[in-house]
């Protein structure tokens, strides 16, 4: 990699810091033939030392062409300038800490994060996270229907958080379709009359599916629940 451009005492990271333009050219020129990055720590060092000198498109090239062994375990270890590219190209694991760090930076679950979450299907390393923080992330996941398109994917992600208590119906945004029913079936939503309020039962199809998955429905079913809609 980089041939005679490297001095005897430097590695890829020091070369990238010293001559970022030539490093980027070498990354593109050797794509698929020579490793542009060795150890994960070297990937972190290169991104941190060069990100401020590069455009998003240039950072993207480095991330795309880095070998799979260069995945970043901890997102906060890398310059925030590289986060969007790392998330977009699935170069970080979907640990609770990584997801929350990204959300604190962006303020929302964007398309790139939505794709990464759907692809991974799980949020990991939640064991030591307080329940209140897990609950907050669960609410964000469930409301992200514009970027995590299927209710099934959102409910599966919530299940991996390991909530000790079911969500209160007031924590769920109204949505036509199977969301409420899936949450009831997965025992992630309190199965009581509050789950069948007119706010959540926005149409008959939503109610019909929720009724089919509710284990407790016979205990609280009423004419008002049946007759609405």
CSV table of C-alpha atoms in Angstrom, one decimal:
chain,number,residue,atom,x,y,z
A,1,UNK,CA,0.0,0.0,0.0
A,2,UNK,CA,1.3,3.4,-1.0
A,3,UNK,CA,4.5,1.8,-2.2
A,4,UNK,CA,7.6,3.9,-1.8
A,5,UNK,CA,5.6,6.8,-0.4
A,6,UNK,CA,5.8,5.4,3.1
A,7,UNK,CA,9.0,6.2,5.0
A,8,UNK,CA,10.6,3.4,7.0
A,9,UNK,CA,9.3,4.7,10.3
A,10,UNK,CA,5.7,5.4,9.4
A,11,UNK,CA,2.5,3.3,9.0
A,12,UNK,CA,-0.7,4.0,7.1
A,13,UNK,CA,-2.1,6.3,9.8
A,14,UNK,CA,1.0,8.6,10.0
A,15,UNK,CA,1.2,8.7,6.2
A,16,UNK,CA,-2.6,9.6,6.0
A,17,UNK,CA,-2.1,12.4,8.5
A,18,UNK,CA,1.0,13.7,6.7
A,19,UNK,CA,-0.3,13.5,3.1
A,20,UNK,CA,-4.0,13.1,3.2
A,21,UNK,CA,-4.6,13.8,-0.5
A,22,UNK,CA,-2.1,11.1,-1.6
A,23,UNK,CA,-3.5,8.7,0.9
A,24,UNK,CA,-7.0,9.1,-0.5
A,25,UNK,CA,-5.7,8.6,-4.0
A,26,UNK,CA,-4.0,5.5,-2.9
A,27,UNK,CA,-7.1,4.2,-1.2
A,28,UNK,CA,-9.1,4.6,-4.4
A,29,UNK,CA,-6.3,3.2,-6.6
A,30,UNK,CA,-5.8,0.0,-4.6
A,31,UNK,CA,-9.4,-0.7,-3.8
A,32,UNK,CA,-10.0,-4.5,-3.7
A,33,UNK,CA,-6.4,-5.3,-4.2
A,34,UNK,CA,-4.5,-4.1,-1.2
A,35,UNK,CA,-5.6,-3.4,2.3
A,36,UNK,CA,-5.9,0.3,2.9
A,37,UNK,CA,-6.2,-0.2,6.7
A,38,UNK,CA,-4.7,-2.8,8.9
A,39,UNK,CA,-5.9,-3.0,12.5
A,40,UNK,CA,-9.2,-1.4,13.7
A,41,UNK,CA,-7.2,1.0,15.9
A,42,UNK,CA,-5.5,2.2,12.7
A,43,UNK,CA,-8.9,2.9,11.1
A,44,UNK,CA,-9.9,5.0,14.1
A,45,UNK,CA,-6.6,6.9,14.0
A,46,UNK,CA,-6.9,7.6,10.3
A,47,UNK,CA,-10.4,8.8,10.5
A,48,UNK,CA,-9.7,11.0,13.5
A,49,UNK,CA,-6.6,12.5,12.0
A,50,UNK,CA,-8.0,13.2,8.5
A,51,UNK,CA,-11.8,13.8,8.8
A,52,UNK,CA,-11.5,17.5,9.4
A,53,UNK,CA,-9.5,17.8,6.1
A,54,UNK,CA,-11.9,15.8,4.0
A,55,UNK,CA,-15.4,16.2,2.5
A,56,UNK,CA,-18.1,13.8,3.4
A,57,UNK,CA,-17.7,12.1,0.0
A,58,UNK,CA,-14.0,11.6,0.7
A,59,UNK,CA,-14.6,10.2,4.2
A,60,UNK,CA,-17.2,7.9,2.6
A,61,UNK,CA,-14.6,6.5,0.2
A,62,UNK,CA,-12.2,5.6,3.0
A,63,UNK,CA,-15.0,3.9,5.0
A,64,UNK,CA,-16.4,2.0,2.0
A,65,UNK,CA,-13.0,0.7,0.9
A,66,UNK,CA,-11.7,-0.2,4.3
A,67,UNK,CA,-11.6,-4.0,4.9
A,68,UNK,CA,-14.3,-5.6,7.1
A,69,UNK,CA,-11.8,-6.2,9.9
A,70,UNK,CA,-11.8,-2.4,10.3
A,71,UNK,CA,-15.3,-2.1,11.8
A,72,UNK,CA,-15.5,0.4,14.7
A,73,UNK,CA,-16.7,-1.1,18.0
A,74,UNK,CA,-17.3,2.2,19.8
A,75,UNK,CA,-18.8,5.0,17.8
A,76,UNK,CA,-17.7,7.8,20.2
A,77,UNK,CA,-14.0,6.7,19.6
A,78,UNK,CA,-14.2,8.3,16.2
A,79,UNK,CA,-14.7,11.9,15.0
A,80,UNK,CA,-18.4,12.8,14.7
A,81,UNK,CA,-17.6,13.9,11.1
A,82,UNK,CA,-17.3,10.2,10.2
A,83,UNK,CA,-20.4,9.0,12.0
A,84,UNK,CA,-22.9,9.3,9.2
A,85,UNK,CA,-20.7,7.3,6.9
A,86,UNK,CA,-20.0,4.6,9.4
A,87,UNK,CA,-23.7,4.2,10.2
A,88,UNK,CA,-24.7,4.3,6.5
A,89,UNK,CA,-22.3,1.5,5.6
A,90,UNK,CA,-22.9,-0.6,8.7
A,91,UNK,CA,-19.4,-0.3,10.1
A,92,UNK,CA,-20.5,-0.2,13.7
A,93,UNK,CA,-22.4,-2.7,15.8
A,94,UNK,CA,-25.8,-1.7,17.0
A,95,UNK,CA,-25.0,-1.6,20.7
A,96,UNK,CA,-27.2,0.5,23.0
A,97,UNK,CA,-24.3,2.9,23.6
A,98,UNK,CA,-23.6,3.4,19.9
A,99,UNK,CA,-27.3,4.0,19.0
A,100,UNK,CA,-27.8,6.5,21.8
A,101,UNK,CA,-24.6,8.3,21.0
A,102,UNK,CA,-25.7,8.7,17.4
A,103,UNK,CA,-29.2,9.8,18.4
A,104,UNK,CA,-27.7,12.4,20.8
A,105,UNK,CA,-25.7,13.7,17.9
A,106,UNK,CA,-28.4,13.7,15.2
A,107,UNK,CA,-31.6,14.2,17.3
A,108,UNK,CA,-33.5,11.5,15.4
A,109,UNK,CA,-33.5,8.1,13.9
A,110,UNK,CA,-32.5,9.0,10.3
A,111,UNK,CA,-32.7,6.8,7.2
A,112,UNK,CA,-29.1,5.5,7.6
A,113,UNK,CA,-29.7,4.4,11.2
A,114,UNK,CA,-33.0,3.0,10.3
A,115,UNK,CA,-31.4,0.8,7.6
A,116,UNK,CA,-28.7,-0.3,9.9
A,117,UNK,CA,-31.2,-1.3,12.6
A,118,UNK,CA,-33.4,-3.2,10.2
A,119,UNK,CA,-30.4,-5.0,8.9
A,120,UNK,CA,-29.1,-6.0,12.3
A,121,UNK,CA,-32.5,-6.7,13.9
A,122,UNK,CA,-31.2,-6.3,17.4
A,123,UNK,CA,-29.8,-3.8,19.9
A,124,UNK,CA,-27.1,-5.4,22.0
A,125,UNK,CA,-25.3,-4.7,25.3
A,126,UNK,CA,-28.4,-3.5,27.1
A,127,UNK,CA,-27.8,-5.5,30.3
A,128,UNK,CA,-26.4,-2.7,32.4
A,129,UNK,CA,-28.6,0.1,31.0
A,130,UNK,CA,-31.2,1.5,33.3
A,131,UNK,CA,-34.8,0.6,32.4
A,132,UNK,CA,-35.8,4.2,32.0
A,133,UNK,CA,-33.2,4.7,29.3
A,134,UNK,CA,-34.3,1.5,27.5
A,135,UNK,CA,-37.9,2.8,27.7
A,136,UNK,CA,-37.0,6.1,26.0
A,137,UNK,CA,-35.2,4.3,23.2
A,138,UNK,CA,-38.2,1.9,22.8
A,139,UNK,CA,-40.5,4.9,22.3
A,140,UNK,CA,-38.2,6.4,19.7
A,141,UNK,CA,-38.0,3.0,17.8
A,142,UNK,CA,-41.7,2.6,17.7
A,143,UNK,CA,-42.4,6.1,16.4
A,144,UNK,CA,-39.7,5.8,13.7
A,145,UNK,CA,-42.2,4.4,11.1
A,146,UNK,CA,-40.9,6.7,8.4
A,147,UNK,CA,-37.4,5.1,8.4
A,148,UNK,CA,-38.0,1.6,9.9
A,149,UNK,CA,-41.0,0.9,7.7
A,150,UNK,CA,-42.4,-2.3,9.1
A,151,UNK,CA,-44.0,-2.6,12.5
A,152,UNK,CA,-42.6,-6.1,12.7
A,153,UNK,CA,-39.0,-4.7,12.6
A,154,UNK,CA,-39.7,-2.1,15.2
A,155,UNK,CA,-41.3,-4.5,17.6
A,156,UNK,CA,-38.5,-7.0,17.2
A,157,UNK,CA,-36.0,-4.2,18.0
A,158,UNK,CA,-37.9,-3.2,21.1
A,159,UNK,CA,-38.0,-6.9,22.3
A,160,UNK,CA,-34.2,-6.9,22.2
A,161,UNK,CA,-34.0,-4.1,24.7
A,162,UNK,CA,-35.2,-6.4,27.5
A,163,UNK,CA,-37.8,-4.2,29.1
A,164,UNK,CA,-38.9,-5.6,32.5
A,165,UNK,CA,-42.3,-4.0,32.3
A,166,UNK,CA,-44.7,-3.7,29.4
A,167,UNK,CA,-45.1,-0.3,27.8
A,168,UNK,CA,-48.1,1.8,28.9
A,169,UNK,CA,-50.5,2.4,26.0
A,170,UNK,CA,-49.9,6.1,26.4
A,171,UNK,CA,-46.3,5.6,25.4
A,172,UNK,CA,-47.3,4.3,21.9
A,173,UNK,CA,-48.2,6.7,19.1
A,174,UNK,CA,-51.4,5.9,17.2
A,175,UNK,CA,-50.7,4.1,13.9
A,176,UNK,CA,-53.0,2.2,11.5
A,177,UNK,CA,-51.9,-1.4,11.0
A,178,UNK,CA,-50.5,-4.2,13.1
A,179,UNK,CA,-48.3,-2.3,15.6
A,180,UNK,CA,-50.5,-2.5,18.6
A,181,UNK,CA,-51.4,-6.1,18.0
A,182,UNK,CA,-47.8,-7.1,17.5
A,183,UNK,CA,-46.9,-5.3,20.8
A,184,UNK,CA,-49.7,-7.1,22.6
A,185,UNK,CA,-48.7,-10.5,21.1
A,186,UNK,CA,-45.0,-9.9,22.1
A,187,UNK,CA,-46.1,-8.9,25.6
A,188,UNK,CA,-44.4,-5.5,25.2
A,189,UNK,CA,-47.6,-3.5,25.8
A,190,UNK,CA,-49.9,-3.6,28.8
A,191,UNK,CA,-52.8,-5.8,27.8
A,192,UNK,CA,-55.8,-3.9,29.2
A,193,UNK,CA,-58.7,-1.7,28.1
A,194,UNK,CA,-56.3,1.2,27.7
A,195,UNK,CA,-54.7,-0.5,24.7
A,196,UNK,CA,-58.2,-0.4,23.0
A,197,UNK,CA,-58.9,3.3,23.4
A,198,UNK,CA,-60.2,5.2,20.4
A,199,UNK,CA,-56.8,7.0,20.2
A,200,UNK,CA,-55.0,3.8,19.3
A,201,UNK,CA,-57.8,1.9,17.5
A,202,UNK,CA,-57.7,4.2,14.5
A,203,UNK,CA,-59.6,1.8,12.2
A,204,UNK,CA,-61.3,-1.6,12.2
A,205,UNK,CA,-58.3,-3.5,10.8
A,206,UNK,CA,-56.1,-2.2,13.6
A,207,UNK,CA,-58.7,-3.2,16.2
A,208,UNK,CA,-59.4,-6.6,14.7
A,209,UNK,CA,-55.7,-7.6,14.7
A,210,UNK,CA,-55.2,-6.2,18.2
A,211,UNK,CA,-58.2,-8.2,19.5
A,212,UNK,CA,-56.8,-11.4,17.9
A,213,UNK,CA,-53.5,-11.1,19.8
A,214,UNK,CA,-54.8,-9.9,23.2
A,215,UNK,CA,-54.6,-12.6,25.8
A,216,UNK,CA,-56.6,-10.6,28.3
A,217,UNK,CA,-59.4,-9.4,26.1
A,218,UNK,CA,-62.1,-11.6,27.6
A,219,UNK,CA,-61.4,-9.9,31.0
A,220,UNK,CA,-62.3,-6.4,29.9
A,221,UNK,CA,-64.1,-6.6,26.6
A,222,UNK,CA,-67.1,-4.3,26.5
A,223,UNK,CA,-69.7,-3.0,24.1
A,224,UNK,CA,-67.8,0.3,23.8
A,225,UNK,CA,-64.7,-1.5,22.6
A,226,UNK,CA,-66.8,-3.7,20.2
A,227,UNK,CA,-69.0,-0.9,18.9
A,228,UNK,CA,-66.4,1.8,18.2
A,229,UNK,CA,-65.8,1.8,14.5
